[in-house]
PDB file of C-alpha atoms and ligand atoms in Angstrom:
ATOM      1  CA  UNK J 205       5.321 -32.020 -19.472  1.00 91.00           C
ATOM      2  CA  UNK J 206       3.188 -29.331 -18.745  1.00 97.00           C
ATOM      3  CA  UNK J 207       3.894 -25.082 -19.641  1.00 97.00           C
ATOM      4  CA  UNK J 208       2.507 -24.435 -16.173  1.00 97.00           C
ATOM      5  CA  UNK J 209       1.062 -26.128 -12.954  1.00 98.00           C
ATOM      6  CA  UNK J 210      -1.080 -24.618 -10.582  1.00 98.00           C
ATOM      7  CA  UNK J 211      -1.432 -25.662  -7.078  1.00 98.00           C
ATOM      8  CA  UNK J 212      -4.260 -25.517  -5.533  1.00 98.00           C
ATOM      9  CA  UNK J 213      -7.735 -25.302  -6.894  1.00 98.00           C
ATOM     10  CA  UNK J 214      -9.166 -22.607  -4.790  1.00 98.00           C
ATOM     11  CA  UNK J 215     -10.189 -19.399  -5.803  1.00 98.00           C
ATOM     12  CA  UNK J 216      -7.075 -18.063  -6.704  1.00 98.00           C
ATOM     13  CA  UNK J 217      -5.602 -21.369  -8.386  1.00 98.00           C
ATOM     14  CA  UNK J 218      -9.102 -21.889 -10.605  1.00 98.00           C
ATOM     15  CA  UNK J 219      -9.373 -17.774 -11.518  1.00 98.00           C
ATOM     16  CA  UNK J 220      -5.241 -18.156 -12.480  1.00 98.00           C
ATOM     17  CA  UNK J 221      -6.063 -21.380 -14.360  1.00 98.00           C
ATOM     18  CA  UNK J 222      -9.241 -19.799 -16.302  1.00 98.00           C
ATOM     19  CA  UNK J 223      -7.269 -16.459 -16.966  1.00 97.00           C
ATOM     20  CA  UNK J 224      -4.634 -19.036 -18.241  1.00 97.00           C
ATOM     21  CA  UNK J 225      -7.039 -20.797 -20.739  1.00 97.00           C
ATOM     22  CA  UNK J 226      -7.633 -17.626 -23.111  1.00 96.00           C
ATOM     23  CA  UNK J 227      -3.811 -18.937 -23.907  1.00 96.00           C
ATOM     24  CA  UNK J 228      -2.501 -21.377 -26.256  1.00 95.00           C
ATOM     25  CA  UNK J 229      -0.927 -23.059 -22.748  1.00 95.00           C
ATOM     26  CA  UNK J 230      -0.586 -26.692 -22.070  1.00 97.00           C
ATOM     27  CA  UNK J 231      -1.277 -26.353 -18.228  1.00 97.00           C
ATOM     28  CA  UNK J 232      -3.019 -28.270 -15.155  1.00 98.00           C
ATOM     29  CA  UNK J 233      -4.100 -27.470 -11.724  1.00 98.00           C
ATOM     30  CA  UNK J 234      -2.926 -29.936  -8.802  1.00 98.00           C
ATOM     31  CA  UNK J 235      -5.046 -30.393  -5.729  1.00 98.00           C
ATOM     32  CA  UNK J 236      -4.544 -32.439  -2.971  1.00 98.00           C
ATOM     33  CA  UNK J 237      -8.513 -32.757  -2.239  1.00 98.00           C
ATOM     34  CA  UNK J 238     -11.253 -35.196  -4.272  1.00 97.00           C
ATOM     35  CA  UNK J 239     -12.773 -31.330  -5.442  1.00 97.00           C
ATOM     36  CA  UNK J 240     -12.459 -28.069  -6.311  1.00 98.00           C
ATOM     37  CA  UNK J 241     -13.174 -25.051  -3.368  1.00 97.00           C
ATOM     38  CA  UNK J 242     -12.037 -27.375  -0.063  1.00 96.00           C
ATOM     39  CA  UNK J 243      -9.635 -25.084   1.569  1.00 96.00           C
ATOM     40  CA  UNK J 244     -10.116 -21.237   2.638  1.00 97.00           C
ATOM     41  CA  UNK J 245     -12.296 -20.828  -0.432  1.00 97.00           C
ATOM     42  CA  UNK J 246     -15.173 -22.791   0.938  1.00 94.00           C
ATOM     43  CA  UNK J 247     -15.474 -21.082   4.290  1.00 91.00           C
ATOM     44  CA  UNK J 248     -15.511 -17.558   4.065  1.00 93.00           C
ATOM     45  CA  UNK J 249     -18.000 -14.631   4.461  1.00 95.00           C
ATOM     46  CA  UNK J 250     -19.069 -14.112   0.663  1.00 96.00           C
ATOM     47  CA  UNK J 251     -18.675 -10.737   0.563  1.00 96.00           C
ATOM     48  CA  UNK J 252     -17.378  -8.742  -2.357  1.00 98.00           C
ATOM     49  CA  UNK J 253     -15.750  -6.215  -0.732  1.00 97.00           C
ATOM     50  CA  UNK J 254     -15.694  -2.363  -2.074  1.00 98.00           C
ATOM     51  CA  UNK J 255     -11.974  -1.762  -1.035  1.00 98.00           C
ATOM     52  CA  UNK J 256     -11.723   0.970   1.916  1.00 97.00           C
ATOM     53  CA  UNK J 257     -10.362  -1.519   4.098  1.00 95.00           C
ATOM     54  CA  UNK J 258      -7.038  -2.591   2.006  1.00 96.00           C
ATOM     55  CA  UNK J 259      -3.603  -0.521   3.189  1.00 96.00           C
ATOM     56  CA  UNK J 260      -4.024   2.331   0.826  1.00 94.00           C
ATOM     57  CA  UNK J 261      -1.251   2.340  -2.466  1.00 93.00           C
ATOM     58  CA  UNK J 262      -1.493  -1.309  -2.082  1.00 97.00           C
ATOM     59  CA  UNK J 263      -1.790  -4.423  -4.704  1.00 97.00           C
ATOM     60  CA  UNK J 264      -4.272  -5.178  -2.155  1.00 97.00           C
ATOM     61  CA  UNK J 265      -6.559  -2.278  -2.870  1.00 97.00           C
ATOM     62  CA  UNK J 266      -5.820  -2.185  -6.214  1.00 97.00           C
ATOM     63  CA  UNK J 267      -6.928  -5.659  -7.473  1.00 97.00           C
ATOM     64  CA  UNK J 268     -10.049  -5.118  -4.282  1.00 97.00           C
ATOM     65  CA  UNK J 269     -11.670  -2.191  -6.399  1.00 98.00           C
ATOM     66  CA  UNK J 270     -10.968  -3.689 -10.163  1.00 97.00           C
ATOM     67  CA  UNK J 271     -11.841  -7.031  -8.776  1.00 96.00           C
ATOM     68  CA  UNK J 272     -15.400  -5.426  -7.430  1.00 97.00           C
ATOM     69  CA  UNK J 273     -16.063  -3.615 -10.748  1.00 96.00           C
ATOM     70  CA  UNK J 274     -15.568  -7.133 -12.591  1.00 96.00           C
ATOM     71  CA  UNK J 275     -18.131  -9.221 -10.286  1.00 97.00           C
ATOM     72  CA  UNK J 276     -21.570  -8.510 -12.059  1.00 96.00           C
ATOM     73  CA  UNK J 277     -20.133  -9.348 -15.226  1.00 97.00           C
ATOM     74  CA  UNK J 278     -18.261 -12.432 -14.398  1.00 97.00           C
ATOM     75  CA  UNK J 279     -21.659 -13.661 -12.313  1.00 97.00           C
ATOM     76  CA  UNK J 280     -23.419 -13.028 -15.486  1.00 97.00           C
ATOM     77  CA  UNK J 281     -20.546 -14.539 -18.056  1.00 97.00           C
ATOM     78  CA  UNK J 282     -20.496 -17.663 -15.583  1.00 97.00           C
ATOM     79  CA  UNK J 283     -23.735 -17.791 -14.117  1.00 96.00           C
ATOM     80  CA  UNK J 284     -23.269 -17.845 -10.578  1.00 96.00           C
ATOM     81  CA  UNK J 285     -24.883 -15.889  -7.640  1.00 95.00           C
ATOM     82  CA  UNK J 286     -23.976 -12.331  -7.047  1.00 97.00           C
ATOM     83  CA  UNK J 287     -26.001  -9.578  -5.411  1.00 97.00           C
ATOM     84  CA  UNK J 288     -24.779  -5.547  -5.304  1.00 97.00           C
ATOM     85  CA  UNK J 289     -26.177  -5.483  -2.427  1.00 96.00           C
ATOM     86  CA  UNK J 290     -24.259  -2.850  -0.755  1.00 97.00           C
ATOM     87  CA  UNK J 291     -22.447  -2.431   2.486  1.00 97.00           C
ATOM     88  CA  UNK J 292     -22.314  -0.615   5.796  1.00 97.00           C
ATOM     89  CA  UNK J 293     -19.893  -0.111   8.466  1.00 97.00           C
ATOM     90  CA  UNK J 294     -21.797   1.029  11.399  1.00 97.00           C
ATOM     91  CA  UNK J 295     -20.850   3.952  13.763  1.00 97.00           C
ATOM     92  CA  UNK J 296     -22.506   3.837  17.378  1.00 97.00           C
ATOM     93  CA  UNK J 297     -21.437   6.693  18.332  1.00 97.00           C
ATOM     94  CA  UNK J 298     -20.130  10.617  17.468  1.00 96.00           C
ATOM     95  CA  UNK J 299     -16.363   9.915  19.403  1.00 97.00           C
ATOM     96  CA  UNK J 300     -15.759   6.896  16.831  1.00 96.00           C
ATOM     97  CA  UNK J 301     -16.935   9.179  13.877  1.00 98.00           C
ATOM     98  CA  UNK J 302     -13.011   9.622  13.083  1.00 97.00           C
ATOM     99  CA  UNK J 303     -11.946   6.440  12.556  1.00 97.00           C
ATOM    100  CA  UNK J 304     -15.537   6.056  10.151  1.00 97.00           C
ATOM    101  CA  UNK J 305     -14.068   9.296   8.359  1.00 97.00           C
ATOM    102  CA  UNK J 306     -10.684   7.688   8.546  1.00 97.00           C
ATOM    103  CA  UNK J 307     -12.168   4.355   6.448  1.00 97.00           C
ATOM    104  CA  UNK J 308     -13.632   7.232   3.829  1.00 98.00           C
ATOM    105  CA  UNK J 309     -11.048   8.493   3.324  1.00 97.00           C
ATOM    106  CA  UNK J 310      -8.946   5.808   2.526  1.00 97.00           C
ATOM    107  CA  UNK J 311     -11.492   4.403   0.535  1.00 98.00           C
ATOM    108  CA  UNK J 312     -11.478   7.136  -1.842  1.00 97.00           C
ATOM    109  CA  UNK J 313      -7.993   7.512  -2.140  1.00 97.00           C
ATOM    110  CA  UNK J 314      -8.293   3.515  -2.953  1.00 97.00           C
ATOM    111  CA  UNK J 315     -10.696   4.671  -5.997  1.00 97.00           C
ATOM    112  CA  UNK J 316     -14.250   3.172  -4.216  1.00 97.00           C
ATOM    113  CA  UNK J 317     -17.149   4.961  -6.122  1.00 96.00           C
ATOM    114  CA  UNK J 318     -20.654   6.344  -4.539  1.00 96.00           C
ATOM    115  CA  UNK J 319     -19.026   5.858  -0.683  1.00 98.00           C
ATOM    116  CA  UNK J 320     -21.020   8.283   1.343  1.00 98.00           C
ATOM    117  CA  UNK J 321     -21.324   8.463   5.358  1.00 98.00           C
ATOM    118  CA  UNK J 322     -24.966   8.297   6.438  1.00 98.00           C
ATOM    119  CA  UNK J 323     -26.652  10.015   9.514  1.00 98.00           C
ATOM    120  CA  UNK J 324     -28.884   8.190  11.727  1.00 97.00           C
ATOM    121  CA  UNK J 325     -32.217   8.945  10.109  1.00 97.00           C
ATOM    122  CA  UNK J 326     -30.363   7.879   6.197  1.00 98.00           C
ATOM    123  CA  UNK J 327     -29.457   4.604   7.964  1.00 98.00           C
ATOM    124  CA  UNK J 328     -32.325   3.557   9.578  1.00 97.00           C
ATOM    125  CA  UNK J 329     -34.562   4.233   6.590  1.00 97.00           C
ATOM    126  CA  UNK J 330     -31.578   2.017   4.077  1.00 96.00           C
ATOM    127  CA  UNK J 331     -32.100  -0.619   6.948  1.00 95.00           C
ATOM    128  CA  UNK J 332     -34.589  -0.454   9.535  1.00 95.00           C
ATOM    129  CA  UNK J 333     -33.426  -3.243  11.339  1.00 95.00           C
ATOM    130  CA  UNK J 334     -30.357  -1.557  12.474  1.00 95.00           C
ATOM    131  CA  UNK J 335     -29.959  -0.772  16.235  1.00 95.00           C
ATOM    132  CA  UNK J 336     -31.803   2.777  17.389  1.00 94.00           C
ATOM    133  CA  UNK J 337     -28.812   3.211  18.599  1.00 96.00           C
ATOM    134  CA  UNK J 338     -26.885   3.608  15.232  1.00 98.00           C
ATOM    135  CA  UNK J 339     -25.102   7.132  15.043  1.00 98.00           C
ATOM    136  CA  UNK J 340     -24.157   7.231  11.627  1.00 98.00           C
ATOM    137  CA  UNK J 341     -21.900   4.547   8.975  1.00 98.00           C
ATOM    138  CA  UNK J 342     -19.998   4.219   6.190  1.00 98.00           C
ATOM    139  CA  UNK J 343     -22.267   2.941   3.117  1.00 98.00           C
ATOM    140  CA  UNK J 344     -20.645   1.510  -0.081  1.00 98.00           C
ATOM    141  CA  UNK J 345     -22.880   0.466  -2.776  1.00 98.00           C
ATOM    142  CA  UNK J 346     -20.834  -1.386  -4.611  1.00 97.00           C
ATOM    143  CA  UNK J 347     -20.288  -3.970  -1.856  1.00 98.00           C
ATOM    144  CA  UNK J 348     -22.022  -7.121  -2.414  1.00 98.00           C
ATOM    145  CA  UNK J 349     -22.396 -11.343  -1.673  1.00 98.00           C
ATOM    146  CA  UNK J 350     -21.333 -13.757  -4.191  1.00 97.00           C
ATOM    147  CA  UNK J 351     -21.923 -17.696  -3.665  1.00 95.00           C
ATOM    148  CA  UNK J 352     -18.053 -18.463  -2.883  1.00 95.00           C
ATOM    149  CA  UNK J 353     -18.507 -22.037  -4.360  1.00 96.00           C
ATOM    150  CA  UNK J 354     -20.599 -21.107  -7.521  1.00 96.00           C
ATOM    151  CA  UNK J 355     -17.819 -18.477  -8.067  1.00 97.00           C
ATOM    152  CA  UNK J 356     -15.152 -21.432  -7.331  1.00 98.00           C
ATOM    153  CA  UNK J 357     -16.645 -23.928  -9.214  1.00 98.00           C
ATOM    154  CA  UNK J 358     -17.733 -21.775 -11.964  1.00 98.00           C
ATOM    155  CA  UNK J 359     -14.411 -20.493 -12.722  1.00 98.00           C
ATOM    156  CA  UNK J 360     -13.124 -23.869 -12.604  1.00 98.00           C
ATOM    157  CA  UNK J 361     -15.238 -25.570 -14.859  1.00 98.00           C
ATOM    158  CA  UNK J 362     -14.651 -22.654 -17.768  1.00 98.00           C
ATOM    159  CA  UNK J 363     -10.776 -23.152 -17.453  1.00 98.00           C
ATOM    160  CA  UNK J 364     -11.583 -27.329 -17.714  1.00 98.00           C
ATOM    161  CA  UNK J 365     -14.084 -26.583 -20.539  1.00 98.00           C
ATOM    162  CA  UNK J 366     -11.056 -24.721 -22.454  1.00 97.00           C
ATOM    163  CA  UNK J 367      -8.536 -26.799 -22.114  1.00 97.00           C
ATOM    164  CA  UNK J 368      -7.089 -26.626 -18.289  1.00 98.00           C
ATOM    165  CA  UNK J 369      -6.506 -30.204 -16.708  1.00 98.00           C
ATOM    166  CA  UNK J 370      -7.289 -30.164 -12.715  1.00 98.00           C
ATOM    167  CA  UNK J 371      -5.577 -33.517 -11.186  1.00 98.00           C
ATOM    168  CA  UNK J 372      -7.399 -34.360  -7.834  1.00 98.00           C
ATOM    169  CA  UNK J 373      -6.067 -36.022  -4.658  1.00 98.00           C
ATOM    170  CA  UNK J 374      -2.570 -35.284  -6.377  1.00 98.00           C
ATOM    171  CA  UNK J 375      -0.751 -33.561  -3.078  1.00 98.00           C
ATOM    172  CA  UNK J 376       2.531 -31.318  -4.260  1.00 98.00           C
ATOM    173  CA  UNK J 377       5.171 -32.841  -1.843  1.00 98.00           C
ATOM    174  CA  UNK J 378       8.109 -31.256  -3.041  1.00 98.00           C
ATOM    175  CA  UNK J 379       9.302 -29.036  -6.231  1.00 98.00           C
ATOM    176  CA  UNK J 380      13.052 -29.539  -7.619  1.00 97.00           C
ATOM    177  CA  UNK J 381      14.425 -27.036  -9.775  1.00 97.00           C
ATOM    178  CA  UNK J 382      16.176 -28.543 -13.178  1.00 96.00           C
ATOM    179  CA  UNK J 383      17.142 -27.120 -16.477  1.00 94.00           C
ATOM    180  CA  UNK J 384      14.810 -25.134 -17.716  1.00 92.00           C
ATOM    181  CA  UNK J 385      12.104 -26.233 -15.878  1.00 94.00           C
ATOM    182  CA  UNK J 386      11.036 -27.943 -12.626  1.00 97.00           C
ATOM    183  CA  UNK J 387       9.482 -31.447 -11.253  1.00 97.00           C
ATOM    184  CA  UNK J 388       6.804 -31.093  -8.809  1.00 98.00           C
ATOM    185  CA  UNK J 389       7.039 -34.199  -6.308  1.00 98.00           C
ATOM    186  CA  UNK J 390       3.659 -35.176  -5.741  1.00 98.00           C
ATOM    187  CA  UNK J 391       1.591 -38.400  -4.105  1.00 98.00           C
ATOM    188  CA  UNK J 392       0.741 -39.568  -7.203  1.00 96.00           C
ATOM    189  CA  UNK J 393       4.467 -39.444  -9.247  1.00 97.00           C
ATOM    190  CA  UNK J 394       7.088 -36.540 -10.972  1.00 97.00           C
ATOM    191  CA  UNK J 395       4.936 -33.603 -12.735  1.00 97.00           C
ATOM    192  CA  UNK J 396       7.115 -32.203 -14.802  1.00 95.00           C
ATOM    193  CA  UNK J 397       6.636 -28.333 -15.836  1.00 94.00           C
TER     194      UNK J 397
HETATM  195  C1  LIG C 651     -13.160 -16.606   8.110  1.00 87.11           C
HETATM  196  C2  LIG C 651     -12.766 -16.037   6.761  1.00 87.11           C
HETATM  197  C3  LIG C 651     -13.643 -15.158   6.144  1.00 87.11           C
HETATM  198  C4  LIG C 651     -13.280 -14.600   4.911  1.00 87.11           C
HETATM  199  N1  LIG C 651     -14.168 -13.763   4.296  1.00 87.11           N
HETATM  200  C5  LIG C 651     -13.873 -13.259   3.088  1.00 87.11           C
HETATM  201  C6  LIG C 651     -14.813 -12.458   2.405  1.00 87.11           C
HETATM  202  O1  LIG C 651     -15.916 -12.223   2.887  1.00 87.11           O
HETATM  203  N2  LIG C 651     -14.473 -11.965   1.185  1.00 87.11           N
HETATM  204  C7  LIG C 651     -13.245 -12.231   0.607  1.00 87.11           C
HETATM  205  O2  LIG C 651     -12.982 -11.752  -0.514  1.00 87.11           O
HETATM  206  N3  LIG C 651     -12.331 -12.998   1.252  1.00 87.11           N
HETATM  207  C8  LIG C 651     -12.618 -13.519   2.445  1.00 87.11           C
HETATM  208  N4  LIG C 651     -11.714 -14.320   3.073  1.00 87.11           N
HETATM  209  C9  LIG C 651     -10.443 -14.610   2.388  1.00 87.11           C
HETATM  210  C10 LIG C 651     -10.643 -15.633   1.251  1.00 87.11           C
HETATM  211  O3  LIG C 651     -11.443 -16.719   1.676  1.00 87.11           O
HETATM  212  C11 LIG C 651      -9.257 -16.143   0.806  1.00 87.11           C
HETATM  213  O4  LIG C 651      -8.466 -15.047   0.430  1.00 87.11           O
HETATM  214  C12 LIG C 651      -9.363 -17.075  -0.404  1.00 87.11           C
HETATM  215  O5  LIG C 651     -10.302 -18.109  -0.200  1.00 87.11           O
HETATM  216  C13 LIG C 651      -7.984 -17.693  -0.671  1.00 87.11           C
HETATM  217  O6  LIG C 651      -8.126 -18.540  -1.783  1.00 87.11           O
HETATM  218  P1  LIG C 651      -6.934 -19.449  -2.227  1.00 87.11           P
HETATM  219  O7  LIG C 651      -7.361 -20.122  -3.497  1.00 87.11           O
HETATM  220  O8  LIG C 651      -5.676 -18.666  -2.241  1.00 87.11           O
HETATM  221  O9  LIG C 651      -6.762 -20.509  -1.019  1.00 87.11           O
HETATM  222  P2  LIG C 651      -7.609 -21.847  -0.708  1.00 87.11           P
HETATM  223  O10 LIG C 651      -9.059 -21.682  -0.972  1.00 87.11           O
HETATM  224  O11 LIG C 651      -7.199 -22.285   0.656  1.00 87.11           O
HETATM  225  O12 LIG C 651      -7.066 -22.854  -1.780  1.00 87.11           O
HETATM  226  C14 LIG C 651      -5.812 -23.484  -1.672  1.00 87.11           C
HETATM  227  C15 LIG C 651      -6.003 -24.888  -2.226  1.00 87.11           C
HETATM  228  O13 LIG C 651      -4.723 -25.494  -2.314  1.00 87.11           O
HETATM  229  C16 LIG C 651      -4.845 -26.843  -1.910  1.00 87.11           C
HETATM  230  N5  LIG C 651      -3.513 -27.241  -1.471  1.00 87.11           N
HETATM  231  C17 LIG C 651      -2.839 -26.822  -0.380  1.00 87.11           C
HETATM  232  N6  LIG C 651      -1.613 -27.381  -0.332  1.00 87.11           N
HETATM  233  C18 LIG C 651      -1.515 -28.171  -1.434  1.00 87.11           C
HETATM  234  C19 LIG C 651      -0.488 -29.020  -1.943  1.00 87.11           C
HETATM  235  N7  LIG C 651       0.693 -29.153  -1.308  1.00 87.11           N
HETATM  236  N8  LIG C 651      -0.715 -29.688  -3.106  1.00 87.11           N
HETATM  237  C20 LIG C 651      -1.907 -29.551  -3.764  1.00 87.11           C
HETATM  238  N9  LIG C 651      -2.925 -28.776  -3.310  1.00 87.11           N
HETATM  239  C21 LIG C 651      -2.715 -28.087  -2.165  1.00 87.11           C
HETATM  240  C22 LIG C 651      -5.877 -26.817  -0.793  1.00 87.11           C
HETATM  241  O14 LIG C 651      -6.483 -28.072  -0.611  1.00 87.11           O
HETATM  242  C23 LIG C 651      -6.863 -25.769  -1.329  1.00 87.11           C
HETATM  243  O15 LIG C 651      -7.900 -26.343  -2.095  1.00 87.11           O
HETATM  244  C24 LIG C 651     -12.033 -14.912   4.300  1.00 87.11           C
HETATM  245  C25 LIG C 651     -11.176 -15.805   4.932  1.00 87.11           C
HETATM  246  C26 LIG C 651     -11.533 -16.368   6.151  1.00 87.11           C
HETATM  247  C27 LIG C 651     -10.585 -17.338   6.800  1.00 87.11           C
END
């Protein structure tokens, strides 16, 4: 009988279950794969985004920008890759400069620190390699690239190390809500929680 199960040991489910382990919580994490990080989390882009793309007054935005302020620490807590390298949303020409102003906007009101637009000559010196024909962009420093299984698997192995159980190959077939609790139907038998 477990306080709390987790499904899923992607991102989300392994960051829930490490947050989880500062607790005194008798919890596991169900995953229907042999491993941590085998669904969305092991195929995306990597990037950290700054937050001027999430619907402004959103949970979205909100947990984007705190989320981006944690990274460096957590890379350094956990050891995992992480690089500030920045970001830039390129503009190729002046009639699209007002949906570029539009993104700056938002991402202001969404709290993003040090955004700035860039001409043409401030681009092409931050990255040469850019197109000539480059009319101006949207630069956020505090974008960046993390390793999206080193994050996984790092945040994983910190809620194991204190005290989180992940079950593997254990698929969650069904859930049935009882008295004060529920039973998760899975592949391998009842978890009850
Ligand atoms: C092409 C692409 C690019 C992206 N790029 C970025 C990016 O650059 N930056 C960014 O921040 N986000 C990006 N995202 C979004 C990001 O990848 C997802 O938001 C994130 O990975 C979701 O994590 P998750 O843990 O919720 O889901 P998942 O990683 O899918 O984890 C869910 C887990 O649950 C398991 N599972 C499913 N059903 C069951 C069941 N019944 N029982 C037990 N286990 C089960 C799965 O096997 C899986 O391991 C991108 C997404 C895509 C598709």
């Amino acid at each position: 009988m477990y306080d709390v199960v987790i499904i899923g040991a992607g991102v989300s489910g392994s960051a829930s279950a490490r947050e989880l382990s500062r607790y005194k919580v008798n919890a596991c994490v169900i995953e229907k794969t042999e491993d941590v990080c085998s669904g969305t989390s092991k195929a995306n882009s990597g990037i950290v985004h700054a937050g001027f793309d999430a619907p402004e007054g959103s949970l979205m935005a909100k947990l984007n920008v705190e989320g981006n302020l944690m990274m460096e620490e957590l890379s350094k807590e956990l050891d995992f890759p992480f690089k500030k390298n920045g970001s830039l949303v390129i503009c190729l020409s002046e009639e699209d400069m007002p949906k570029l102003k539009e993104l700056y906007d938002r991402g202001i009101r969404n709290g993003v620190k040090e955004l700035k637009i860039l001409n043409k000559e401030e681009v092409l010196e931050l990255e040469p390699n850019i197109t000539d024909d480059v009319y101006a962009a949207l630069y956020a420093p505090t974008g960046g690239i993390v390793c999206p299984f080193g994050l996984n698997i790092a945040l994983a192995e910190n809620a194991n190390t204190n005290g989180i159980e992940f079950r593997f190959n254990t698929e969650a077939q069904d859930i049935e809500k009882i008295d004060g609790g529920f039973i998760i139907k899975t592949n391998q038998g009842d978890i009850k929680t």
